[in-house]
mmCIF file of C-alpha atoms in Angstrom:
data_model
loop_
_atom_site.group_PDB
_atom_site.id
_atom_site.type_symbol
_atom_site.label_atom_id
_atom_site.label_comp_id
_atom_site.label_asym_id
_atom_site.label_seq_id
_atom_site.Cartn_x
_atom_site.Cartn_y
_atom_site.Cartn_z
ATOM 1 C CA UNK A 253 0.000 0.000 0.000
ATOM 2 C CA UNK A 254 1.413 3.193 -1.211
ATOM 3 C CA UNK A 255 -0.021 6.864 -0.698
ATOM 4 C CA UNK A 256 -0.489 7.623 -4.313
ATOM 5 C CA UNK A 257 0.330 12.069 -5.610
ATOM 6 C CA UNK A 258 -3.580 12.228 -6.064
ATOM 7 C CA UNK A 259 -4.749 11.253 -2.834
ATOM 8 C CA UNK A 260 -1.329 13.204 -1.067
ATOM 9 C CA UNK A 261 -3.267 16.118 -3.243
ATOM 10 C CA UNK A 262 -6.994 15.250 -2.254
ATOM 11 C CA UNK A 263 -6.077 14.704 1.425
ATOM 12 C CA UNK A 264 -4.063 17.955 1.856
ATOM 13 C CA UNK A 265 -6.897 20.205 0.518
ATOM 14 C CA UNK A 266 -9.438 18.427 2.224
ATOM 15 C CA UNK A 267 -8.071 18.317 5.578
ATOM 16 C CA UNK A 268 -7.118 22.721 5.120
ATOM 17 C CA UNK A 269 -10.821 23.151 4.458
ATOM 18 C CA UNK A 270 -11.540 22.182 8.168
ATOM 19 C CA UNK A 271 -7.754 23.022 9.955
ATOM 20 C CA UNK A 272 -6.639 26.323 9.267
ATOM 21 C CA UNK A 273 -2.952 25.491 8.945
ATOM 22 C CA UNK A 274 -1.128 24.390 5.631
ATOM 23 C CA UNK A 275 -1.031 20.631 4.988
ATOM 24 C CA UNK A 276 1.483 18.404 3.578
ATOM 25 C CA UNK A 277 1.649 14.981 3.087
ATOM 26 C CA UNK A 278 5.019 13.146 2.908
ATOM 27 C CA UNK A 279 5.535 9.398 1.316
ATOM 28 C CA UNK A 280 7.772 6.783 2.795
ATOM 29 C CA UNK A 281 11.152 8.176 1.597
ATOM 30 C CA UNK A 282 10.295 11.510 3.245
ATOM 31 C CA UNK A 283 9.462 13.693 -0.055
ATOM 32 C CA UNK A 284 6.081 15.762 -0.122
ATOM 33 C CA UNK A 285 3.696 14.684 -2.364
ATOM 34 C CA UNK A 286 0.739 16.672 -1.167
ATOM 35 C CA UNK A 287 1.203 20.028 0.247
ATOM 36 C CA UNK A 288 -1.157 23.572 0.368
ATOM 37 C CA UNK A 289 1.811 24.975 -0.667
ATOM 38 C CA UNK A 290 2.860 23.520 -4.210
ATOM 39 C CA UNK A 291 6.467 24.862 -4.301
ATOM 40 C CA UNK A 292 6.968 22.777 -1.633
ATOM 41 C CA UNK A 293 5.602 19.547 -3.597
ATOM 42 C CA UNK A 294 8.571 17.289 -4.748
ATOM 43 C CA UNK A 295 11.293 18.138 -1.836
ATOM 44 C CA UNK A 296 12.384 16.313 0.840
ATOM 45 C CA UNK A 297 10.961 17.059 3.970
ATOM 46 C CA UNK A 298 13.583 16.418 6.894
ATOM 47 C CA UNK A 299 11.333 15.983 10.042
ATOM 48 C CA UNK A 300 9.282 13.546 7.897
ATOM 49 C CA UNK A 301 12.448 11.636 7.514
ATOM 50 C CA UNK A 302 13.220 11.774 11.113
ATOM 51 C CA UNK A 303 9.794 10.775 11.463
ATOM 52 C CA UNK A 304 9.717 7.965 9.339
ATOM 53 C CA UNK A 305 12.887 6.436 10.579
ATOM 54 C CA UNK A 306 11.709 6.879 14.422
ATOM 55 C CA UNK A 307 8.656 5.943 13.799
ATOM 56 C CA UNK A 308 7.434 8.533 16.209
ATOM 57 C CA UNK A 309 5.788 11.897 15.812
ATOM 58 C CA UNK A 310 8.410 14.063 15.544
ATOM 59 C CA UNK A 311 7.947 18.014 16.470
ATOM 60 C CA UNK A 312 9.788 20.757 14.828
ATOM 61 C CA UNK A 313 10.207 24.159 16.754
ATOM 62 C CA UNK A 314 12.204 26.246 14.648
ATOM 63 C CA UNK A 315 12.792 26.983 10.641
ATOM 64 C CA UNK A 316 15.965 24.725 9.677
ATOM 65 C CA UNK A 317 16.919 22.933 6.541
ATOM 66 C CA UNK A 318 14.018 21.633 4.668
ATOM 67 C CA UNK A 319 11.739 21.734 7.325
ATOM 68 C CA UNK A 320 9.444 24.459 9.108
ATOM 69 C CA UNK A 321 8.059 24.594 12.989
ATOM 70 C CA UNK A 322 5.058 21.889 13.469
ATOM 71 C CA UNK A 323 4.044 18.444 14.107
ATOM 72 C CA UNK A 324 4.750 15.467 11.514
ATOM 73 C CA UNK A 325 3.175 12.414 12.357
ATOM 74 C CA UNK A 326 4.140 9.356 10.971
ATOM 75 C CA UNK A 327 1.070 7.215 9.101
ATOM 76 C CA UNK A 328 1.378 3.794 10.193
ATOM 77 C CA UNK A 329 -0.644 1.029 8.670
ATOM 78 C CA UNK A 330 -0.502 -2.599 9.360
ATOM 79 C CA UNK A 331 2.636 -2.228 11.367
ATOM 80 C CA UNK A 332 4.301 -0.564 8.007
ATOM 81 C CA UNK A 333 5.268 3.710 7.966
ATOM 82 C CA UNK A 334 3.743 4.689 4.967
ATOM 83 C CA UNK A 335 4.181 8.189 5.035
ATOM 84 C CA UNK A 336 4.453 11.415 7.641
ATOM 85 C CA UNK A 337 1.284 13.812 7.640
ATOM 86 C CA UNK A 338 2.714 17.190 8.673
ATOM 87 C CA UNK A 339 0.540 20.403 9.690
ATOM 88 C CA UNK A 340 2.249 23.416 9.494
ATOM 89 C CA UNK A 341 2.596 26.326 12.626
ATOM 90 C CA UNK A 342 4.044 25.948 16.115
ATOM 91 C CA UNK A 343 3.550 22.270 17.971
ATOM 92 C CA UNK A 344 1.938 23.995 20.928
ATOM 93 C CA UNK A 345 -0.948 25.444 18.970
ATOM 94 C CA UNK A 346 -1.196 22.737 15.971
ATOM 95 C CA UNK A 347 -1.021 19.708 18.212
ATOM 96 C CA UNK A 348 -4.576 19.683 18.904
ATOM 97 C CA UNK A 349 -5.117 19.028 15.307
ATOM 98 C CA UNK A 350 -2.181 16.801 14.449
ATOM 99 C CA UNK A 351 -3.897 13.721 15.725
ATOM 100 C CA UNK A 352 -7.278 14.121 14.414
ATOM 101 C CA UNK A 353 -5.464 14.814 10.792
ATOM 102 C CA UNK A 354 -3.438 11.627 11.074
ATOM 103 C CA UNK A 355 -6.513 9.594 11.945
ATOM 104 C CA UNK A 356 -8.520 10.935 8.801
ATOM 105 C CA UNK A 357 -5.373 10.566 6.612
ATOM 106 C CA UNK A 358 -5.414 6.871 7.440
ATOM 107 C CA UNK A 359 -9.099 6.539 7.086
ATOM 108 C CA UNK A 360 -8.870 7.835 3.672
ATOM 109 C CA UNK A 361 -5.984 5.884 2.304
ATOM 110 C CA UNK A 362 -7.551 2.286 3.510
ATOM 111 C CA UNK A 363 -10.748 3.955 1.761
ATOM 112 C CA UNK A 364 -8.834 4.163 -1.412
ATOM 113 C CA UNK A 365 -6.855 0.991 -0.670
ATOM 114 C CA UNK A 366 -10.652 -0.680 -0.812
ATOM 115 C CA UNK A 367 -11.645 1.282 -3.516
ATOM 116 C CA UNK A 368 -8.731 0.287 -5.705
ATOM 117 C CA UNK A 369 -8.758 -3.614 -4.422
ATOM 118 C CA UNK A 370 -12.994 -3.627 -5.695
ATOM 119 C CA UNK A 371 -12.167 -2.142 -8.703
ATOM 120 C CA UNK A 372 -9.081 -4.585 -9.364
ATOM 121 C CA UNK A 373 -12.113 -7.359 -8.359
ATOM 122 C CA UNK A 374 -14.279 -5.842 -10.879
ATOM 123 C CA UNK A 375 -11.813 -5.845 -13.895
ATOM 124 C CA UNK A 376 -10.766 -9.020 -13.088
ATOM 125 C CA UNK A 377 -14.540 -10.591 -12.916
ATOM 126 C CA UNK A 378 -15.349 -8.624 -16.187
ATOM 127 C CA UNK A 379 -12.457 -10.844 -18.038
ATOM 128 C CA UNK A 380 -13.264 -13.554 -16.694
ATOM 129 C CA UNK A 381 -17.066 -13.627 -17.981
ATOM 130 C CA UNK A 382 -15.575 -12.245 -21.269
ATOM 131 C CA UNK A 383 -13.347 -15.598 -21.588
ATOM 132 C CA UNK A 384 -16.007 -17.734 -20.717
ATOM 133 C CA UNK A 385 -18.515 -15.992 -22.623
ATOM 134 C CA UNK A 386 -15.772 -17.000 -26.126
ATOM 135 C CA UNK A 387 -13.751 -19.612 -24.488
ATOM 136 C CA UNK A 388 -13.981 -22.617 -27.222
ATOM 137 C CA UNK A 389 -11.191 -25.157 -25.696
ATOM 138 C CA UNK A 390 -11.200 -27.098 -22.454
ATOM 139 C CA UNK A 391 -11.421 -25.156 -19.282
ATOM 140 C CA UNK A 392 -7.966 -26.257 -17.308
ATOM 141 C CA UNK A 393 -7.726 -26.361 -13.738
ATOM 142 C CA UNK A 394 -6.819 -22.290 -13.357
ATOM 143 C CA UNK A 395 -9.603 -21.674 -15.135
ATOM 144 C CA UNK A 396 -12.186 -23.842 -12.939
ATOM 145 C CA UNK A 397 -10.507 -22.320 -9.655
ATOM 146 C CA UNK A 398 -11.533 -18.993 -10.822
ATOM 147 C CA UNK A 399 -15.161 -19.992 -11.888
ATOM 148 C CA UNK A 400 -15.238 -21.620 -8.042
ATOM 149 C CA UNK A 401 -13.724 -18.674 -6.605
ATOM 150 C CA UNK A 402 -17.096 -16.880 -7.889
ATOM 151 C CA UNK A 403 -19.457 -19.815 -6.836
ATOM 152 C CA UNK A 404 -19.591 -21.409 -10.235
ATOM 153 C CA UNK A 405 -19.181 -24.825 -10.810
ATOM 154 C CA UNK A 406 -18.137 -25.272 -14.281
ATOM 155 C CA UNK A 407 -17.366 -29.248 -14.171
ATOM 156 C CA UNK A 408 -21.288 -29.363 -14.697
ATOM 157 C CA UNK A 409 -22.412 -28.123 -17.760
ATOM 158 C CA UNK A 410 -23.987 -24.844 -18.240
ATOM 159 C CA UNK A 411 -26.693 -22.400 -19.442
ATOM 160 C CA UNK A 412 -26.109 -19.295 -21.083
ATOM 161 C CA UNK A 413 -29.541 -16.812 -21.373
ATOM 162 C CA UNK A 414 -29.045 -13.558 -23.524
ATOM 163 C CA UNK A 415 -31.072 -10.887 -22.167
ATOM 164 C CA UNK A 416 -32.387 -8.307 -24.933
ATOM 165 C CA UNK A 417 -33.801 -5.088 -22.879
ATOM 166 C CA UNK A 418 -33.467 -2.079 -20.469
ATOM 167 C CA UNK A 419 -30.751 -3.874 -18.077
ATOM 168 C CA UNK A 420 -30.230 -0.952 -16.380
ATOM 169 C CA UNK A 421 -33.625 -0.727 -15.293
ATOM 170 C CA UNK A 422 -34.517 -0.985 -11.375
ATOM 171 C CA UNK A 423 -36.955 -4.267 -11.901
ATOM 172 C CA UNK A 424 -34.229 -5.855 -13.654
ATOM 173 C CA UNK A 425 -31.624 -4.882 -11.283
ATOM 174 C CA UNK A 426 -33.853 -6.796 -8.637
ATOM 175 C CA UNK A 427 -33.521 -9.944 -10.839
ATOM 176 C CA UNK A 428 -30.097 -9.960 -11.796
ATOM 177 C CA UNK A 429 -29.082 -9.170 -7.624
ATOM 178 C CA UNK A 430 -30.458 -12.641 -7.069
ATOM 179 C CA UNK A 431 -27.896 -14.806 -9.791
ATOM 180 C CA UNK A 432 -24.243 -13.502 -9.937
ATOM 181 C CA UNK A 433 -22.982 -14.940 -12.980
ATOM 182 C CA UNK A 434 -24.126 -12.663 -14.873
ATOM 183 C CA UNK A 435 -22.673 -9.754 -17.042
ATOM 184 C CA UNK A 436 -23.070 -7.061 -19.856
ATOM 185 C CA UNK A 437 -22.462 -7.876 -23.155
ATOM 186 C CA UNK A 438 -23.397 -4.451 -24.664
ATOM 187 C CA UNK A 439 -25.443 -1.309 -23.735
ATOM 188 C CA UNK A 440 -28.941 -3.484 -23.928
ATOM 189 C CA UNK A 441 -27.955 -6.616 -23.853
ATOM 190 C CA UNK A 442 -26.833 -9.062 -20.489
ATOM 191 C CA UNK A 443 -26.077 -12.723 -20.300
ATOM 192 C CA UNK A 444 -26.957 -14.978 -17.465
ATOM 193 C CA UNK A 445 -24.663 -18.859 -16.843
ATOM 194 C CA UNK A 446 -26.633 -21.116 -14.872
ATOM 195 C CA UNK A 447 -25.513 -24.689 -13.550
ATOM 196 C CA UNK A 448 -28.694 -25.834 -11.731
ATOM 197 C CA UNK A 449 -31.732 -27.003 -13.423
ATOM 198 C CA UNK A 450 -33.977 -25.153 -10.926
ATOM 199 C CA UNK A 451 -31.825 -22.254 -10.681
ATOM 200 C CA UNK A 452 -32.386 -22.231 -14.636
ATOM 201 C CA UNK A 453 -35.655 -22.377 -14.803
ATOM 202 C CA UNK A 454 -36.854 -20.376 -11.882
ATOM 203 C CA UNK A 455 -34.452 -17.508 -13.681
ATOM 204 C CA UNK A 456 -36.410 -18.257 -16.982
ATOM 205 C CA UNK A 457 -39.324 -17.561 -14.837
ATOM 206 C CA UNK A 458 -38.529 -14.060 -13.260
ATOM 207 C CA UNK A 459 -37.011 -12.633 -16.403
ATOM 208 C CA UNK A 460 -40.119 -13.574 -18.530
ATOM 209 C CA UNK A 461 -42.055 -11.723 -16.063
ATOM 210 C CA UNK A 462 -39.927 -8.892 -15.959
ATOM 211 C CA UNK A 463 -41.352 -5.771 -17.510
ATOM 212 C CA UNK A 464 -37.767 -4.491 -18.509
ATOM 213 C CA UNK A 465 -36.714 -7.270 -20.088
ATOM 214 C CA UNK A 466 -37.757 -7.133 -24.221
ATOM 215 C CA UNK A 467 -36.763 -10.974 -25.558
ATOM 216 C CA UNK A 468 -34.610 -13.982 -23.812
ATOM 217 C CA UNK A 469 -32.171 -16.149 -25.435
ATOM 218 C CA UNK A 470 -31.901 -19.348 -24.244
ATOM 219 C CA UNK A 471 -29.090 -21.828 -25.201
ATOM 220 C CA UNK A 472 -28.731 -25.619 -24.166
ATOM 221 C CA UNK A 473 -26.639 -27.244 -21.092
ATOM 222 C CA UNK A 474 -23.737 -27.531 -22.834
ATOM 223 C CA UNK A 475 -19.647 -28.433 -21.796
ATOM 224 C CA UNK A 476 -18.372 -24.971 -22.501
ATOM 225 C CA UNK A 477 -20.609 -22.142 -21.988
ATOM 226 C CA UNK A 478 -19.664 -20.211 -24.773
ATOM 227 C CA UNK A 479 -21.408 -22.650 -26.829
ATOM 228 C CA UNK A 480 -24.493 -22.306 -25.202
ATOM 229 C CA UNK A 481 -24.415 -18.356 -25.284
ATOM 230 C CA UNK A 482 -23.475 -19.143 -29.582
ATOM 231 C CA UNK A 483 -27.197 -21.266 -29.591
ATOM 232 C CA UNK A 484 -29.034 -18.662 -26.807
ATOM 233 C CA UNK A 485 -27.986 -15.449 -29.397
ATOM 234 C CA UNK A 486 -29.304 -17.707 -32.666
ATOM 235 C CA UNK A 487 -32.073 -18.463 -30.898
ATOM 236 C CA UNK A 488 -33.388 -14.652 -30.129
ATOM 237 C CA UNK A 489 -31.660 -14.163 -34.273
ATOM 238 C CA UNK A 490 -34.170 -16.757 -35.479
ATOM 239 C CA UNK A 491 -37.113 -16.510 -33.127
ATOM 240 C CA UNK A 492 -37.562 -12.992 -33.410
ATOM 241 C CA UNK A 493 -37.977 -13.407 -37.355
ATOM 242 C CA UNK A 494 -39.783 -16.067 -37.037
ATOM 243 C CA UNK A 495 -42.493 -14.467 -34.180
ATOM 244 C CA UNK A 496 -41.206 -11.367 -33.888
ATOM 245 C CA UNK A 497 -44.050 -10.735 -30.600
ATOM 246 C CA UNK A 498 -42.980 -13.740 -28.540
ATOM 247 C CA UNK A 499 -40.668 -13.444 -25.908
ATOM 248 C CA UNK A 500 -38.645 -15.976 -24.770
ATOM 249 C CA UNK A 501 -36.898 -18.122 -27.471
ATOM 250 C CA UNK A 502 -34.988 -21.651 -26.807
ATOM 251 C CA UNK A 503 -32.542 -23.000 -28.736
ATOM 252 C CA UNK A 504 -34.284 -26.846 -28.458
ATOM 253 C CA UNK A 505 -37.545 -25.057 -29.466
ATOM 254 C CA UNK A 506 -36.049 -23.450 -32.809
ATOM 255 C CA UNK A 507 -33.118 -25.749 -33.268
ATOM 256 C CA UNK A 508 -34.468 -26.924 -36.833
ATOM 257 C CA UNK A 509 -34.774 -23.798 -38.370
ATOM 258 C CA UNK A 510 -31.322 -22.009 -36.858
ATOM 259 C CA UNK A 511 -29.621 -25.490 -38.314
ATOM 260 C CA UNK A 512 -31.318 -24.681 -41.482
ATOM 261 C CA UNK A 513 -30.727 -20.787 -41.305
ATOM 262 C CA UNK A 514 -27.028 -21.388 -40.950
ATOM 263 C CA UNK A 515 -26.900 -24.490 -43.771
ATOM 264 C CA UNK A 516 -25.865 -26.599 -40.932
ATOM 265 C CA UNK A 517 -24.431 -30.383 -42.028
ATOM 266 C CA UNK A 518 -24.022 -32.078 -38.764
ATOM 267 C CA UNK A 519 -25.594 -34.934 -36.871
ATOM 268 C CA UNK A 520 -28.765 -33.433 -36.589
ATOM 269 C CA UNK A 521 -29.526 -32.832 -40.051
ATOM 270 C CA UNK A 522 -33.582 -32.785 -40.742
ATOM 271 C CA UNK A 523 -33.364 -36.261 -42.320
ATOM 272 C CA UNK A 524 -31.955 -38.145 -39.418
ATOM 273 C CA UNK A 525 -35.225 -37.567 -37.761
ATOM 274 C CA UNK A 526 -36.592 -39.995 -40.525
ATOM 275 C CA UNK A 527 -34.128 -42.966 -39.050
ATOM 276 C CA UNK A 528 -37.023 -43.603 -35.906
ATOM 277 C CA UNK A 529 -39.781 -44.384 -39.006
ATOM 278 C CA UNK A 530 -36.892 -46.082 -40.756
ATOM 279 C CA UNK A 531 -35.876 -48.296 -37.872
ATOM 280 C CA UNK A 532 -39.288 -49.904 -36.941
ATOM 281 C CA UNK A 533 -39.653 -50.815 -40.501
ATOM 282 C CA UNK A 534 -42.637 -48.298 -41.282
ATOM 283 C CA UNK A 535 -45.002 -51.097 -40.963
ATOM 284 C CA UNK A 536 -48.016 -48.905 -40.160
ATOM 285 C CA UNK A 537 -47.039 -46.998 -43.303
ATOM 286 C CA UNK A 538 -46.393 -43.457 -41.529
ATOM 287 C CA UNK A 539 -43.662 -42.127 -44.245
ATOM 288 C CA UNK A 540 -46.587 -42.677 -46.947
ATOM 289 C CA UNK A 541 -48.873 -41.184 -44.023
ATOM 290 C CA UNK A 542 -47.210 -38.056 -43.877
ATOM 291 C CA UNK A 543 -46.540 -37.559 -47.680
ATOM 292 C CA UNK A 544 -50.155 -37.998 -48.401
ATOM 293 C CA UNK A 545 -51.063 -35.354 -45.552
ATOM 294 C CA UNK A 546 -48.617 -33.344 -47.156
ATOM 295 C CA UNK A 547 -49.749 -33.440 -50.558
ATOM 296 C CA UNK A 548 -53.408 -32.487 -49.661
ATOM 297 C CA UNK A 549 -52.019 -29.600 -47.587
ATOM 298 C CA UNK A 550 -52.823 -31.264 -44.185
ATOM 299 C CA UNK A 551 -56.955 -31.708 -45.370
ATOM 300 C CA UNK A 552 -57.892 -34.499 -42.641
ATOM 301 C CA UNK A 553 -60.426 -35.851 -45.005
ATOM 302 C CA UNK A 554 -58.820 -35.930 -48.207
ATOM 303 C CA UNK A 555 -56.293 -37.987 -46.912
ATOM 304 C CA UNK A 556 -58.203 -40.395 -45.393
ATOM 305 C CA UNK A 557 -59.808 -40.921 -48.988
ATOM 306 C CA UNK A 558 -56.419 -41.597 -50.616
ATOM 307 C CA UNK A 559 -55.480 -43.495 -48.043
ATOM 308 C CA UNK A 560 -58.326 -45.477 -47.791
ATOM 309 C CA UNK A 561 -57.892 -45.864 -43.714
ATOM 310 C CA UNK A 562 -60.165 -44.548 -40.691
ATOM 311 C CA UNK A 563 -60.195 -41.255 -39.592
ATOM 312 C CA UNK A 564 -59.242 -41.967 -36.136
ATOM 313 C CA UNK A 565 -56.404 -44.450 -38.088
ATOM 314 C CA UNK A 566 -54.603 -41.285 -39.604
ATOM 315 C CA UNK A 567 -55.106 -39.661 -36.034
ATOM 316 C CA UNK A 568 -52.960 -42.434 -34.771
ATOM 317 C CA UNK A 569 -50.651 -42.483 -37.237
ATOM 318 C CA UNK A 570 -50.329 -38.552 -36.619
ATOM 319 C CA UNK A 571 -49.813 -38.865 -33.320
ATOM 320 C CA UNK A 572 -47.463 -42.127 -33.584
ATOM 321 C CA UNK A 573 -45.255 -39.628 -36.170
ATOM 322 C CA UNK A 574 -45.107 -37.128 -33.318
ATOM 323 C CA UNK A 575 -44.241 -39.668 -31.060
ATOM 324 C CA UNK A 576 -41.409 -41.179 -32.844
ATOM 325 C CA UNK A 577 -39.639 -37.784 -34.519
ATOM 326 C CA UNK A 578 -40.429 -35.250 -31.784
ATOM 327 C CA UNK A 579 -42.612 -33.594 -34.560
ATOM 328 C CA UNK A 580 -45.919 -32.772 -34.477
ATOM 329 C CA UNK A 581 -47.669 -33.026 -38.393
ATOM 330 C CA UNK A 582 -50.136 -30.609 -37.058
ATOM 331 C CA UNK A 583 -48.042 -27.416 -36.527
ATOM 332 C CA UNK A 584 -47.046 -25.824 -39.207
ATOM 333 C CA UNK A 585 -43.541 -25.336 -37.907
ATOM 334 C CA UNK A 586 -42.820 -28.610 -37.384
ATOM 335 C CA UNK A 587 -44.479 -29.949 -40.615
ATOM 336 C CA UNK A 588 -41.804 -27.687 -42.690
ATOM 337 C CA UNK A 589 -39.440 -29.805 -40.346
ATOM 338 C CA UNK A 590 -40.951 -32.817 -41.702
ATOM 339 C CA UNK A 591 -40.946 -31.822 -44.979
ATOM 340 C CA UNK A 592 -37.434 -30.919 -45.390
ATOM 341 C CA UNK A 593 -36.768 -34.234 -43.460
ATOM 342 C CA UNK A 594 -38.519 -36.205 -46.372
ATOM 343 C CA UNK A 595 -36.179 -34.236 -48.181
ATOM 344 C CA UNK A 596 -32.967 -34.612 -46.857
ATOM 345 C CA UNK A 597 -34.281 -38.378 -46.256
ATOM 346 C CA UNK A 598 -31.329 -40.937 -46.827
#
């Protein structure tokens, strides 16, 4: 801990608003750094040497060299000598004040000392939601100890949720108190990692009903959160296209058409949903099902004509589609899935 020229400066006018003697304030080799009296500023100032070396207030009667009459008392913090806070004027009259000057100069340097340590927190929390907001390799163990060391366990896998909305607005200040991974990403926009399943959906919960918040972004569990925050932002991209008046939107619920948006060729191409039907052997003839529904633009009675079934046949054979694909014939949404799936069909 070091008494910086600012605060030297800060404390010396401060203090000579309320004492009416000059100030100065002396660092731990014995030059002023803080003085009423700004010639002074940048020489050394002998009785705060004395001072500093004794340890001990040290008075000065008479002018001599590099030092006028007063009282310089030494700032000691933690057992260290930081400094000497001197107050100018013969030590019988300025004594009163000497003490009550040291005390406040010590109560404003640990105020700065905490100021500079939260601020030092605050940078350092701000990078560390930046990496793991981008992070795309493994987390190593430095990594994880720093997630702990803000109450985030990041060997379970994790939610991102992209808030879109006023986040400096009081009722979402009140939300975002309550969860504190969380940071801004820009002016409007915040992100939320979660770790717990109830934690994640009871937050889902509050922001929906939050009147400042606009639209939610919500990505899947995933390894590395950054990947989740990638599928939370597509999701509110997509969605809000899509129905621009909803607001929350969920990567699992739009994951078809953000795979299709982007031209994506993985795994979960549309056509592997086809592999369930494939698998069983279509015996009930759903593939055929579908295409006829399809084909008479989803007219419940035209298809049962073609098909020559039941009515409450092609309602089981709807529902057994939905059952086996995760996609329900009757939305329209979901059919386009289908459709594309019949498409991309192997």
């Amino acid at each position: 801990m070091k008494i910086s020229k600012s605060l030297a400066g800060q404390i010396a006018q401060e203090m000579m608003s309320v004492v009416p003697y000059n100030i100065n304030v002396m660092d731990e080799n014995g030059f002023i750094v803080g003085s009423g009296d700004l010639k002074r500023v940048g020489t050394l100032h002998e009785g705060a040497r004395i001072a500093i070396q004794s340890g001990h207030v040290f008075e000065v009667y008479e002018d001599g060299i590099g030092m006028k009459p007063g009282v310089n008392e030494p700032i000691i913090i933690d057992h260290k000598v930081l400094g000497v806070v001197g107050i100018t004027g013969h030590p019988d009259v300025v004594r009163p004040f000497s003490k009550l000057v040291r005390v406040t100069t010590i109560l404003l340097i640990e105020q700065e000392a905490r100021n500079k340590q939260e601020q030092d927190d605050r940078v350092k929390r701000v990078k560390f939601y930046h990496e793991l907001s981008y992070r795309k390799g493994a987390y190593d163990l430095e990594f994880l100890e720093r997630a702990s060391s803000y109450g985030l366990d990041l060997k379970k896998k994790c939610w991102a949720i992209l808030v879109d909305g006023d986040v400096n607005g009081k009722e979402f200040r009140n939300v975002f108190r309550s969860y504190p991974h969380y940071w801004n990403l820009e002016n409007d926009k915040a992100v939320f990692f979660i770790t717990d399943g109830f934690l994640y959906k009871e937050l889902i919960g509050k922001l929906s009903a939050c009147s400042d918040v606009g639209r939610i972004g919500s990505g899947e569990a995933e390894e590395l959160a950054a990947y989740s925050l990638e599928q939370a932002q597509a999701a509110i991209h997509i969605g809000s296209r899509v129905d621009p008046l909803k607001k929350l939107y969920t990567y699992a619920e739009l994951r078809f058409l953000i795979h299709l948006s982007y031209d994506y060729e993985g795994d979960e191409r549309p056509g592997v949903i086809y592999a369930f039907l494939d698998q069983s052997g279509d015996k009930t003839g759903l593939i055929e099902t579908l295409q006829v529904f399809i084909t008479e633009n989803g007219d419940h009675n035209r298809t049962v004509q073609k098909l020559n079934i039941h009515r409450n046949t092609l309602n089981y054979r709807l529902n057994r589609i939905h059952t086996l694909t995760g996609k329900n014939p009757r939305n329209y949404i979901e059919l386009f899935e289908l459709i594309c799936g019949l498409m991309w069909r192997k």
